[in-house]
Short mmCIF file of N, CA and C in Angstrom, two decimals:
data_model
loop_
_atom_site.label_atom_id
_atom_site.label_comp_id
_atom_site.label_asym_id
_atom_site.label_seq_id
_atom_site.Cartn_x
_atom_site.Cartn_y
_atom_site.Cartn_z
N MET A 1 83.62 140.35 72.89
CA MET A 1 84.45 141.54 72.96
C MET A 1 85.77 141.26 72.25
N GLY A 2 86.61 142.26 72.23
CA GLY A 2 87.90 142.15 71.59
C GLY A 2 88.11 143.30 70.63
N VAL A 3 89.21 143.22 69.90
CA VAL A 3 89.57 144.26 68.94
C VAL A 3 89.32 143.72 67.54
N TYR A 4 88.65 144.52 66.72
CA TYR A 4 88.30 144.13 65.36
C TYR A 4 88.78 145.18 64.36
N LEU A 5 89.02 144.73 63.14
CA LEU A 5 89.15 145.61 61.98
C LEU A 5 87.88 145.41 61.19
N VAL A 6 87.14 146.49 60.95
CA VAL A 6 85.87 146.38 60.23
C VAL A 6 85.74 147.49 59.20
N SER A 7 85.06 147.19 58.11
CA SER A 7 84.74 148.22 57.13
C SER A 7 83.54 149.00 57.64
N VAL A 8 83.46 150.25 57.22
CA VAL A 8 82.40 151.13 57.67
C VAL A 8 81.71 151.74 56.46
N GLY A 9 80.38 151.72 56.49
CA GLY A 9 79.58 152.34 55.43
C GLY A 9 79.26 153.78 55.78
N ALA A 10 78.65 154.47 54.85
CA ALA A 10 78.38 155.91 54.99
C ALA A 10 77.57 156.25 56.23
N GLU A 11 76.54 155.46 56.52
CA GLU A 11 75.67 155.78 57.65
C GLU A 11 76.45 155.80 58.96
N GLU A 12 77.30 154.80 59.17
CA GLU A 12 78.09 154.74 60.39
C GLU A 12 79.23 155.75 60.37
N TRP A 13 79.84 155.95 59.19
CA TRP A 13 80.97 156.88 59.09
C TRP A 13 80.55 158.30 59.44
N PHE A 14 79.42 158.71 58.92
CA PHE A 14 78.97 160.08 59.16
C PHE A 14 78.02 160.19 60.35
N GLY A 15 77.68 159.07 60.98
CA GLY A 15 76.73 159.06 62.10
C GLY A 15 77.27 159.77 63.33
N GLU A 16 76.42 160.53 63.94
CA GLU A 16 76.81 161.25 65.15
C GLU A 16 76.68 160.40 66.40
N GLU A 17 75.67 159.54 66.44
CA GLU A 17 75.47 158.68 67.60
C GLU A 17 76.00 157.29 67.28
N ASP A 18 76.91 156.80 68.13
CA ASP A 18 77.50 155.47 67.97
C ASP A 18 78.14 155.27 66.60
N GLY A 19 78.61 156.33 66.00
CA GLY A 19 79.26 156.23 64.70
C GLY A 19 80.63 156.88 64.74
N TRP A 20 81.14 157.12 63.59
CA TRP A 20 82.46 157.71 63.44
C TRP A 20 82.37 159.17 63.01
N GLY A 21 81.22 159.80 63.24
CA GLY A 21 80.97 161.16 62.80
C GLY A 21 81.99 162.17 63.27
N GLU A 22 82.44 162.07 64.51
CA GLU A 22 83.43 163.02 65.02
C GLU A 22 84.76 162.86 64.30
N VAL A 23 85.16 161.63 64.04
CA VAL A 23 86.39 161.37 63.28
C VAL A 23 86.23 161.87 61.85
N ALA A 24 85.09 161.57 61.22
CA ALA A 24 84.84 161.99 59.84
C ALA A 24 84.89 163.51 59.72
N SER A 25 84.29 164.20 60.67
CA SER A 25 84.28 165.66 60.65
C SER A 25 85.68 166.23 60.84
N ALA A 26 86.42 165.69 61.80
CA ALA A 26 87.79 166.15 62.05
C ALA A 26 88.69 165.86 60.85
N LEU A 27 88.49 164.72 60.22
CA LEU A 27 89.29 164.36 59.04
C LEU A 27 89.00 165.32 57.89
N SER A 28 87.74 165.60 57.62
CA SER A 28 87.40 166.53 56.54
C SER A 28 87.99 167.90 56.79
N ALA A 29 87.96 168.36 58.04
CA ALA A 29 88.55 169.66 58.37
C ALA A 29 90.06 169.65 58.13
N GLU A 30 90.72 168.56 58.50
CA GLU A 30 92.17 168.48 58.30
C GLU A 30 92.51 168.37 56.82
N LEU A 31 91.73 167.63 56.06
CA LEU A 31 91.98 167.55 54.62
C LEU A 31 91.82 168.91 53.96
N ARG A 32 90.79 169.64 54.35
CA ARG A 32 90.59 171.00 53.82
C ARG A 32 91.78 171.90 54.17
N ARG A 33 92.25 171.78 55.42
CA ARG A 33 93.40 172.59 55.86
C ARG A 33 94.63 172.30 55.00
N ARG A 34 94.73 171.07 54.51
CA ARG A 34 95.87 170.68 53.67
C ARG A 34 95.60 170.97 52.19
N GLY A 35 94.47 171.59 51.89
CA GLY A 35 94.14 171.93 50.51
C GLY A 35 93.58 170.77 49.72
N LEU A 36 93.06 169.76 50.41
CA LEU A 36 92.51 168.58 49.77
C LEU A 36 90.99 168.57 49.93
N PRO A 37 90.29 167.88 49.06
CA PRO A 37 88.82 167.80 49.22
C PRO A 37 88.46 166.93 50.42
N PRO A 38 87.32 167.20 51.03
CA PRO A 38 86.89 166.35 52.15
C PRO A 38 86.56 164.95 51.66
N TYR A 39 86.61 164.00 52.57
CA TYR A 39 86.31 162.60 52.24
C TYR A 39 84.81 162.39 52.41
N GLU A 40 84.10 162.36 51.28
CA GLU A 40 82.65 162.25 51.32
C GLU A 40 82.11 161.04 50.57
N GLY A 41 82.92 160.40 49.75
CA GLY A 41 82.44 159.32 48.88
C GLY A 41 82.40 157.95 49.52
N VAL A 42 81.96 157.85 50.76
CA VAL A 42 81.90 156.56 51.44
C VAL A 42 80.68 155.79 50.93
N PRO A 43 80.87 154.55 50.49
CA PRO A 43 79.72 153.79 49.98
C PRO A 43 78.76 153.42 51.12
N PRO A 44 77.49 153.20 50.78
CA PRO A 44 76.52 152.80 51.81
C PRO A 44 76.79 151.38 52.30
N GLU A 45 76.25 151.08 53.47
CA GLU A 45 76.29 149.71 53.98
C GLU A 45 75.54 148.81 53.01
N THR A 46 75.96 147.58 52.92
CA THR A 46 75.24 146.61 52.11
C THR A 46 74.77 145.48 53.01
N ASP A 47 73.73 144.80 52.59
CA ASP A 47 73.28 143.64 53.35
C ASP A 47 74.37 142.58 53.33
N PHE A 48 74.51 141.87 54.42
CA PHE A 48 75.53 140.84 54.50
C PHE A 48 75.19 139.66 53.59
N VAL A 49 76.15 139.33 52.74
CA VAL A 49 76.06 138.14 51.89
C VAL A 49 77.41 137.46 51.98
N ALA A 50 77.45 136.29 52.59
CA ALA A 50 78.71 135.57 52.78
C ALA A 50 79.45 135.39 51.47
N GLY A 51 80.73 135.70 51.48
CA GLY A 51 81.58 135.52 50.31
C GLY A 51 81.46 136.60 49.26
N SER A 52 80.65 137.63 49.51
CA SER A 52 80.43 138.67 48.50
C SER A 52 81.57 139.69 48.43
N GLY A 53 82.34 139.80 49.49
CA GLY A 53 83.42 140.78 49.50
C GLY A 53 82.94 142.20 49.69
N GLN A 54 81.72 142.37 50.16
CA GLN A 54 81.16 143.71 50.34
C GLN A 54 81.45 144.29 51.73
N ALA A 55 81.81 143.44 52.67
CA ALA A 55 82.10 143.89 54.04
C ALA A 55 83.43 143.28 54.48
N PHE A 56 84.02 143.86 55.50
CA PHE A 56 85.27 143.34 56.05
C PHE A 56 85.13 143.31 57.56
N GLU A 57 85.40 142.16 58.16
CA GLU A 57 85.39 142.05 59.61
C GLU A 57 86.33 140.94 60.03
N GLU A 58 87.34 141.31 60.80
CA GLU A 58 88.27 140.33 61.34
C GLU A 58 88.64 140.72 62.77
N LYS A 59 88.83 139.72 63.61
CA LYS A 59 89.19 139.94 65.01
C LYS A 59 90.68 139.72 65.20
N LEU A 60 91.30 140.63 65.93
CA LEU A 60 92.72 140.52 66.23
C LEU A 60 92.88 139.65 67.47
N THR A 61 92.95 138.34 67.26
CA THR A 61 92.97 137.39 68.36
C THR A 61 94.36 136.84 68.68
N PRO A 62 95.10 136.33 67.68
CA PRO A 62 96.38 135.70 68.01
C PRO A 62 97.39 136.69 68.57
N PRO A 63 98.39 136.20 69.30
CA PRO A 63 99.46 137.09 69.77
C PRO A 63 100.24 137.66 68.58
N MET A 64 100.73 138.89 68.75
CA MET A 64 101.42 139.59 67.66
C MET A 64 102.94 139.52 67.75
N THR A 65 103.48 138.75 68.67
CA THR A 65 104.92 138.72 68.90
C THR A 65 105.71 138.38 67.64
N GLY A 66 105.33 137.32 66.96
CA GLY A 66 106.03 136.91 65.74
C GLY A 66 105.86 137.91 64.62
N PHE A 67 104.68 138.51 64.54
CA PHE A 67 104.43 139.53 63.52
C PHE A 67 105.30 140.76 63.77
N ASP A 68 105.40 141.17 65.04
CA ASP A 68 106.25 142.31 65.38
C ASP A 68 107.70 142.04 64.99
N ALA A 69 108.17 140.83 65.25
CA ALA A 69 109.54 140.46 64.87
C ALA A 69 109.72 140.47 63.36
N LEU A 70 108.71 140.00 62.65
CA LEU A 70 108.75 140.00 61.18
C LEU A 70 108.85 141.44 60.65
N CYS A 71 108.05 142.33 61.24
CA CYS A 71 108.11 143.74 60.84
C CYS A 71 109.48 144.34 61.11
N GLN A 72 110.06 144.02 62.26
CA GLN A 72 111.39 144.55 62.60
C GLN A 72 112.45 144.06 61.63
N THR A 73 112.28 142.86 61.13
CA THR A 73 113.24 142.28 60.19
C THR A 73 113.13 142.89 58.79
N HIS A 74 111.91 143.16 58.34
CA HIS A 74 111.70 143.54 56.94
C HIS A 74 111.27 144.99 56.72
N LEU A 75 110.88 145.70 57.77
CA LEU A 75 110.38 147.06 57.62
C LEU A 75 111.10 148.01 58.56
N SER A 76 111.13 149.27 58.20
CA SER A 76 111.63 150.29 59.11
C SER A 76 110.58 150.54 60.20
N GLN A 77 110.98 151.24 61.25
CA GLN A 77 110.02 151.57 62.31
C GLN A 77 108.85 152.39 61.74
N GLU A 78 109.17 153.34 60.88
CA GLU A 78 108.13 154.17 60.27
C GLU A 78 107.18 153.33 59.41
N GLU A 79 107.75 152.40 58.64
CA GLU A 79 106.91 151.53 57.81
C GLU A 79 106.02 150.64 58.67
N SER A 80 106.56 150.13 59.77
CA SER A 80 105.77 149.29 60.67
C SER A 80 104.59 150.06 61.24
N GLU A 81 104.82 151.31 61.62
CA GLU A 81 103.74 152.14 62.17
C GLU A 81 102.67 152.42 61.11
N THR A 82 103.11 152.64 59.87
CA THR A 82 102.16 152.85 58.78
C THR A 82 101.34 151.60 58.54
N LEU A 83 101.99 150.44 58.55
CA LEU A 83 101.31 149.18 58.27
C LEU A 83 100.27 148.83 59.31
N CYS A 84 100.62 148.97 60.58
CA CYS A 84 99.71 148.42 61.60
C CYS A 84 99.44 149.33 62.79
N GLY A 85 99.83 150.59 62.73
CA GLY A 85 99.60 151.48 63.85
C GLY A 85 98.38 152.36 63.71
N TRP A 86 97.63 152.20 62.65
CA TRP A 86 96.52 153.10 62.36
C TRP A 86 95.24 152.73 63.13
N SER A 87 94.40 153.76 63.25
CA SER A 87 93.05 153.57 63.80
C SER A 87 92.02 153.58 62.67
N VAL A 88 92.35 154.34 61.59
CA VAL A 88 91.46 154.46 60.43
C VAL A 88 92.29 154.30 59.16
N LEU A 89 91.84 153.42 58.28
CA LEU A 89 92.48 153.19 56.98
C LEU A 89 91.54 153.73 55.91
N LEU A 90 92.07 154.64 55.08
CA LEU A 90 91.26 155.25 54.02
C LEU A 90 91.61 154.65 52.67
N PRO A 91 90.68 154.67 51.71
CA PRO A 91 90.93 154.02 50.43
C PRO A 91 91.76 154.84 49.44
N PHE A 92 92.20 156.01 49.83
CA PHE A 92 92.98 156.84 48.91
C PHE A 92 94.33 157.18 49.52
N SER A 93 95.21 157.66 48.65
CA SER A 93 96.58 157.94 49.05
C SER A 93 96.69 159.21 49.87
N LEU A 94 97.54 159.18 50.88
CA LEU A 94 97.85 160.35 51.69
C LEU A 94 99.36 160.57 51.64
N ASP A 95 99.77 161.82 51.47
CA ASP A 95 101.20 162.11 51.44
C ASP A 95 101.88 161.75 52.75
N GLU A 96 101.14 161.92 53.84
CA GLU A 96 101.65 161.56 55.16
C GLU A 96 100.48 161.21 56.05
N GLU A 97 100.78 160.51 57.12
CA GLU A 97 99.72 160.12 58.06
C GLU A 97 99.07 161.36 58.66
N ILE A 98 97.86 161.17 59.15
CA ILE A 98 97.12 162.27 59.77
C ILE A 98 96.78 161.87 61.20
N TRP A 99 97.19 162.70 62.13
CA TRP A 99 96.80 162.52 63.53
C TRP A 99 95.64 163.45 63.81
N LEU A 100 94.56 162.90 64.31
CA LEU A 100 93.38 163.70 64.66
C LEU A 100 93.23 163.70 66.19
N PRO A 101 92.94 164.84 66.77
CA PRO A 101 92.78 164.92 68.22
C PRO A 101 91.40 164.44 68.66
N VAL A 102 91.05 163.26 68.21
CA VAL A 102 89.73 162.68 68.49
C VAL A 102 89.94 161.28 69.05
N ASP A 103 89.25 160.97 70.12
CA ASP A 103 89.32 159.65 70.73
C ASP A 103 88.69 158.63 69.78
N SER A 104 89.45 157.59 69.45
CA SER A 104 88.92 156.57 68.54
C SER A 104 88.55 155.29 69.28
N GLY A 105 88.50 155.34 70.59
CA GLY A 105 88.10 154.17 71.36
C GLY A 105 89.25 153.50 72.08
N TYR A 106 90.44 153.49 71.47
CA TYR A 106 91.59 152.84 72.09
C TYR A 106 92.69 153.83 72.41
N CYS A 107 92.63 155.00 71.81
CA CYS A 107 93.63 156.03 72.03
C CYS A 107 92.93 157.38 72.14
N GLU A 108 93.62 158.34 72.73
CA GLU A 108 93.05 159.68 72.83
C GLU A 108 93.09 160.41 71.50
N SER A 109 93.90 159.89 70.56
CA SER A 109 93.94 160.48 69.23
C SER A 109 93.78 159.37 68.20
N THR A 110 93.51 159.78 66.97
CA THR A 110 93.23 158.83 65.90
C THR A 110 94.28 158.97 64.81
N LEU A 111 94.94 157.87 64.46
CA LEU A 111 95.92 157.88 63.38
C LEU A 111 95.24 157.38 62.11
N VAL A 112 95.29 158.21 61.07
CA VAL A 112 94.66 157.91 59.78
C VAL A 112 95.76 157.72 58.74
N VAL A 113 95.70 156.62 57.99
CA VAL A 113 96.66 156.37 56.91
C VAL A 113 95.89 155.95 55.67
N GLY A 114 96.57 156.00 54.53
CA GLY A 114 95.97 155.59 53.27
C GLY A 114 96.28 154.14 52.93
N ALA A 115 95.28 153.42 52.48
CA ALA A 115 95.47 152.02 52.08
C ALA A 115 96.53 151.87 50.98
N PRO A 116 96.66 152.83 50.04
CA PRO A 116 97.72 152.69 49.04
C PRO A 116 99.13 152.75 49.63
N GLN A 117 99.27 153.29 50.84
CA GLN A 117 100.57 153.28 51.52
C GLN A 117 100.76 151.98 52.30
N VAL A 118 99.68 151.41 52.80
CA VAL A 118 99.73 150.17 53.58
C VAL A 118 99.94 148.97 52.67
N LEU A 119 99.28 148.96 51.52
CA LEU A 119 99.30 147.79 50.64
C LEU A 119 100.70 147.32 50.26
N PRO A 120 101.61 148.19 49.77
CA PRO A 120 102.93 147.67 49.38
C PRO A 120 103.74 147.14 50.57
N LEU A 121 103.50 147.66 51.76
CA LEU A 121 104.20 147.15 52.94
C LEU A 121 103.69 145.75 53.28
N ALA A 122 102.38 145.56 53.22
CA ALA A 122 101.81 144.23 53.46
C ALA A 122 102.25 143.25 52.37
N GLU A 123 102.30 143.72 51.12
CA GLU A 123 102.76 142.86 50.02
C GLU A 123 104.22 142.46 50.21
N LYS A 124 105.02 143.37 50.74
CA LYS A 124 106.44 143.07 51.00
C LYS A 124 106.56 141.95 52.02
N LEU A 125 105.78 142.02 53.09
CA LEU A 125 105.82 140.95 54.09
C LEU A 125 105.25 139.65 53.53
N ALA A 126 104.18 139.75 52.75
CA ALA A 126 103.58 138.56 52.14
C ALA A 126 104.59 137.84 51.25
N ALA A 127 105.37 138.62 50.50
CA ALA A 127 106.40 138.03 49.64
C ALA A 127 107.52 137.42 50.48
N ALA A 128 107.88 138.09 51.58
CA ALA A 128 108.97 137.62 52.43
C ALA A 128 108.67 136.26 53.05
N ILE A 129 107.41 136.03 53.40
CA ILE A 129 107.06 134.74 54.01
C ILE A 129 106.37 133.79 53.02
N GLU A 130 106.29 134.20 51.77
CA GLU A 130 105.68 133.39 50.72
C GLU A 130 104.26 132.96 51.10
N LEU A 131 103.45 133.96 51.42
CA LEU A 131 102.06 133.72 51.79
C LEU A 131 101.35 132.95 50.68
N PRO A 132 100.68 131.86 50.98
CA PRO A 132 100.08 131.03 49.92
C PRO A 132 98.83 131.67 49.32
N PRO A 133 98.57 131.40 48.06
CA PRO A 133 97.40 131.98 47.39
C PRO A 133 96.07 131.45 47.89
N GLU A 134 96.08 130.37 48.65
CA GLU A 134 94.83 129.79 49.15
C GLU A 134 94.16 130.64 50.23
N ILE A 135 94.86 131.60 50.78
CA ILE A 135 94.29 132.43 51.85
C ILE A 135 93.10 133.20 51.27
N PRO A 136 91.98 133.23 52.00
CA PRO A 136 90.77 133.89 51.48
C PRO A 136 91.04 135.33 51.04
N GLU A 137 90.44 135.70 49.92
CA GLU A 137 90.60 137.06 49.41
C GLU A 137 89.57 138.00 50.01
N THR A 138 88.41 137.49 50.35
CA THR A 138 87.39 138.32 50.99
C THR A 138 87.26 137.87 52.43
N CYS A 139 87.00 138.83 53.29
CA CYS A 139 86.96 138.57 54.73
C CYS A 139 85.69 139.16 55.30
N ASP A 140 84.56 138.66 54.83
CA ASP A 140 83.28 139.24 55.20
C ASP A 140 82.93 139.10 56.67
N ASN A 141 83.16 137.94 57.21
CA ASN A 141 82.74 137.70 58.58
C ASN A 141 83.71 136.71 59.22
N LEU A 142 84.89 137.21 59.57
CA LEU A 142 85.93 136.40 60.20
C LEU A 142 86.40 135.25 59.31
N ASP A 143 86.27 135.40 58.00
CA ASP A 143 86.69 134.35 57.08
C ASP A 143 88.17 134.04 57.21
N LEU A 144 88.99 135.07 57.34
CA LEU A 144 90.43 134.89 57.48
C LEU A 144 90.75 134.19 58.80
N SER A 145 90.10 134.64 59.86
CA SER A 145 90.31 134.02 61.18
C SER A 145 89.96 132.53 61.14
N MET A 146 88.82 132.22 60.53
CA MET A 146 88.39 130.82 60.44
C MET A 146 89.34 129.99 59.58
N TRP A 147 89.82 130.58 58.49
CA TRP A 147 90.75 129.85 57.62
C TRP A 147 92.02 129.52 58.38
N PHE A 148 92.56 130.48 59.11
CA PHE A 148 93.79 130.22 59.86
C PHE A 148 93.54 129.24 61.01
N ARG A 149 92.34 129.25 61.55
CA ARG A 149 92.03 128.35 62.66
C ARG A 149 91.86 126.91 62.16
N HIS A 150 91.35 126.74 60.93
CA HIS A 150 91.01 125.40 60.47
C HIS A 150 91.86 124.90 59.30
N GLN A 151 91.83 125.59 58.16
CA GLN A 151 92.50 125.09 56.96
C GLN A 151 94.01 125.31 56.93
N ALA A 152 94.51 126.33 57.61
CA ALA A 152 95.94 126.66 57.52
C ALA A 152 96.82 125.51 57.98
N LYS A 153 96.43 124.83 59.03
CA LYS A 153 97.26 123.73 59.55
C LYS A 153 97.35 122.59 58.54
N ASP A 154 96.25 122.30 57.86
CA ASP A 154 96.28 121.24 56.85
C ASP A 154 97.18 121.62 55.68
N LEU A 155 97.05 122.86 55.22
CA LEU A 155 97.89 123.31 54.12
C LEU A 155 99.36 123.35 54.53
N ALA A 156 99.62 123.75 55.77
CA ALA A 156 101.01 123.80 56.26
C ALA A 156 101.63 122.40 56.29
N THR A 157 100.82 121.40 56.55
CA THR A 157 101.31 120.02 56.55
C THR A 157 101.62 119.55 55.13
N MET A 158 100.73 119.89 54.20
CA MET A 158 100.91 119.46 52.80
C MET A 158 101.97 120.29 52.08
N ARG A 159 102.00 121.59 52.38
CA ARG A 159 102.92 122.49 51.67
C ARG A 159 103.55 123.48 52.66
N PRO A 160 104.47 122.96 53.49
CA PRO A 160 105.11 123.85 54.46
C PRO A 160 105.99 124.89 53.77
N GLY A 161 106.23 125.96 54.46
CA GLY A 161 107.08 127.01 53.92
C GLY A 161 107.32 128.06 54.99
N LEU A 162 107.91 129.16 54.59
CA LEU A 162 108.18 130.23 55.55
C LEU A 162 106.90 130.70 56.23
N TRP A 163 105.81 130.78 55.48
CA TRP A 163 104.54 131.25 56.04
C TRP A 163 104.04 130.36 57.16
N SER A 164 104.34 129.07 57.10
CA SER A 164 103.80 128.13 58.09
C SER A 164 104.66 128.01 59.34
N GLU A 165 105.81 128.67 59.35
CA GLU A 165 106.67 128.61 60.54
C GLU A 165 106.06 129.35 61.72
N ASP A 166 105.24 130.35 61.44
CA ASP A 166 104.54 131.10 62.50
C ASP A 166 103.19 131.51 61.94
N LEU A 167 102.17 130.69 62.19
CA LEU A 167 100.85 130.95 61.63
C LEU A 167 100.22 132.22 62.19
N ASP A 168 100.55 132.58 63.42
CA ASP A 168 100.02 133.83 63.98
C ASP A 168 100.57 135.03 63.21
N ALA A 169 101.86 135.01 62.93
CA ALA A 169 102.48 136.10 62.15
C ALA A 169 101.89 136.14 60.74
N ALA A 170 101.71 134.97 60.13
CA ALA A 170 101.13 134.90 58.79
C ALA A 170 99.71 135.45 58.79
N PHE A 171 98.95 135.18 59.86
CA PHE A 171 97.59 135.73 59.97
C PHE A 171 97.62 137.25 59.90
N TYR A 172 98.51 137.89 60.64
CA TYR A 172 98.55 139.34 60.64
C TYR A 172 99.03 139.92 59.31
N VAL A 173 99.95 139.23 58.65
CA VAL A 173 100.36 139.67 57.31
C VAL A 173 99.13 139.65 56.40
N ALA A 174 98.41 138.53 56.41
CA ALA A 174 97.21 138.40 55.58
C ALA A 174 96.15 139.41 55.98
N LEU A 175 96.00 139.65 57.28
CA LEU A 175 94.99 140.59 57.77
C LEU A 175 95.22 142.00 57.21
N PHE A 176 96.43 142.51 57.34
CA PHE A 176 96.69 143.87 56.86
C PHE A 176 96.70 143.94 55.33
N LEU A 177 97.12 142.87 54.68
CA LEU A 177 97.06 142.80 53.22
C LEU A 177 95.61 142.87 52.74
N ARG A 178 94.76 142.02 53.30
CA ARG A 178 93.36 141.98 52.87
C ARG A 178 92.60 143.24 53.28
N ALA A 179 92.94 143.83 54.42
CA ALA A 179 92.28 145.08 54.83
C ALA A 179 92.57 146.19 53.83
N ALA A 180 93.83 146.34 53.43
CA ALA A 180 94.20 147.38 52.46
C ALA A 180 93.53 147.12 51.11
N GLN A 181 93.55 145.86 50.67
CA GLN A 181 92.91 145.52 49.40
C GLN A 181 91.42 145.81 49.43
N HIS A 182 90.78 145.46 50.53
CA HIS A 182 89.33 145.69 50.65
C HIS A 182 89.02 147.18 50.64
N SER A 183 89.77 147.95 51.39
CA SER A 183 89.53 149.40 51.45
C SER A 183 89.62 150.02 50.06
N ILE A 184 90.63 149.64 49.30
CA ILE A 184 90.80 150.19 47.95
C ILE A 184 89.70 149.68 47.02
N ARG A 185 89.42 148.38 47.06
CA ARG A 185 88.42 147.79 46.16
C ARG A 185 87.02 148.37 46.40
N ARG A 186 86.63 148.51 47.66
CA ARG A 186 85.29 148.99 48.00
C ARG A 186 85.24 150.50 48.22
N ALA A 187 86.39 151.17 48.18
CA ALA A 187 86.48 152.62 48.41
C ALA A 187 85.84 153.01 49.74
N CYS A 188 86.14 152.20 50.78
CA CYS A 188 85.56 152.45 52.09
C CYS A 188 86.63 152.52 53.16
N PRO A 189 86.31 153.18 54.27
CA PRO A 189 87.26 153.15 55.39
C PRO A 189 87.19 151.84 56.13
N ILE A 190 88.30 151.48 56.75
CA ILE A 190 88.35 150.35 57.67
C ILE A 190 88.85 150.92 58.99
N VAL A 191 88.21 150.53 60.07
CA VAL A 191 88.52 151.10 61.37
C VAL A 191 88.89 150.01 62.36
N LEU A 192 89.67 150.40 63.35
CA LEU A 192 90.00 149.56 64.47
C LEU A 192 88.96 149.82 65.54
N THR A 193 88.24 148.81 65.94
CA THR A 193 87.17 149.02 66.90
C THR A 193 87.10 147.89 67.92
#
């Protein structure tokens, strides 16, 4: 159990049973109300292939205290909410966040934001802590979690820096950075589940 950020394919996104169909339907209705086309171009699920970058799955395990402090130092309250307050991340730009009156599992409503709005905020934090390039670019199956659990400590010993002062905070910077990049690259939603 726990809280995960995962990419979603078309079958699950539009699925009525055990899927995100209610959110997808409410989102399309809200986009139409705003004069925008509905979100229909969700790619299909792909078979899992480690390291392929076709899926995204990471667990929110470490404490977020240091990450919250980092956000308070470098971002406005509104920017912090955009970066990490969402329930659904979409691969396209939104002029403003969308609140849907649909239960997303953790809240009675669902906050939807665009990955192009999240990405520069995550990049700003990554630059602020000098996130190292060795951090995995694809996060198919807890790759980022495993890297921070095993390789990060070795790299921090060999090449310490701002990023290594709080590895839990660095994990969350990398998590939101890679989630936004994945959503844009694969043109898929990422959900908090």
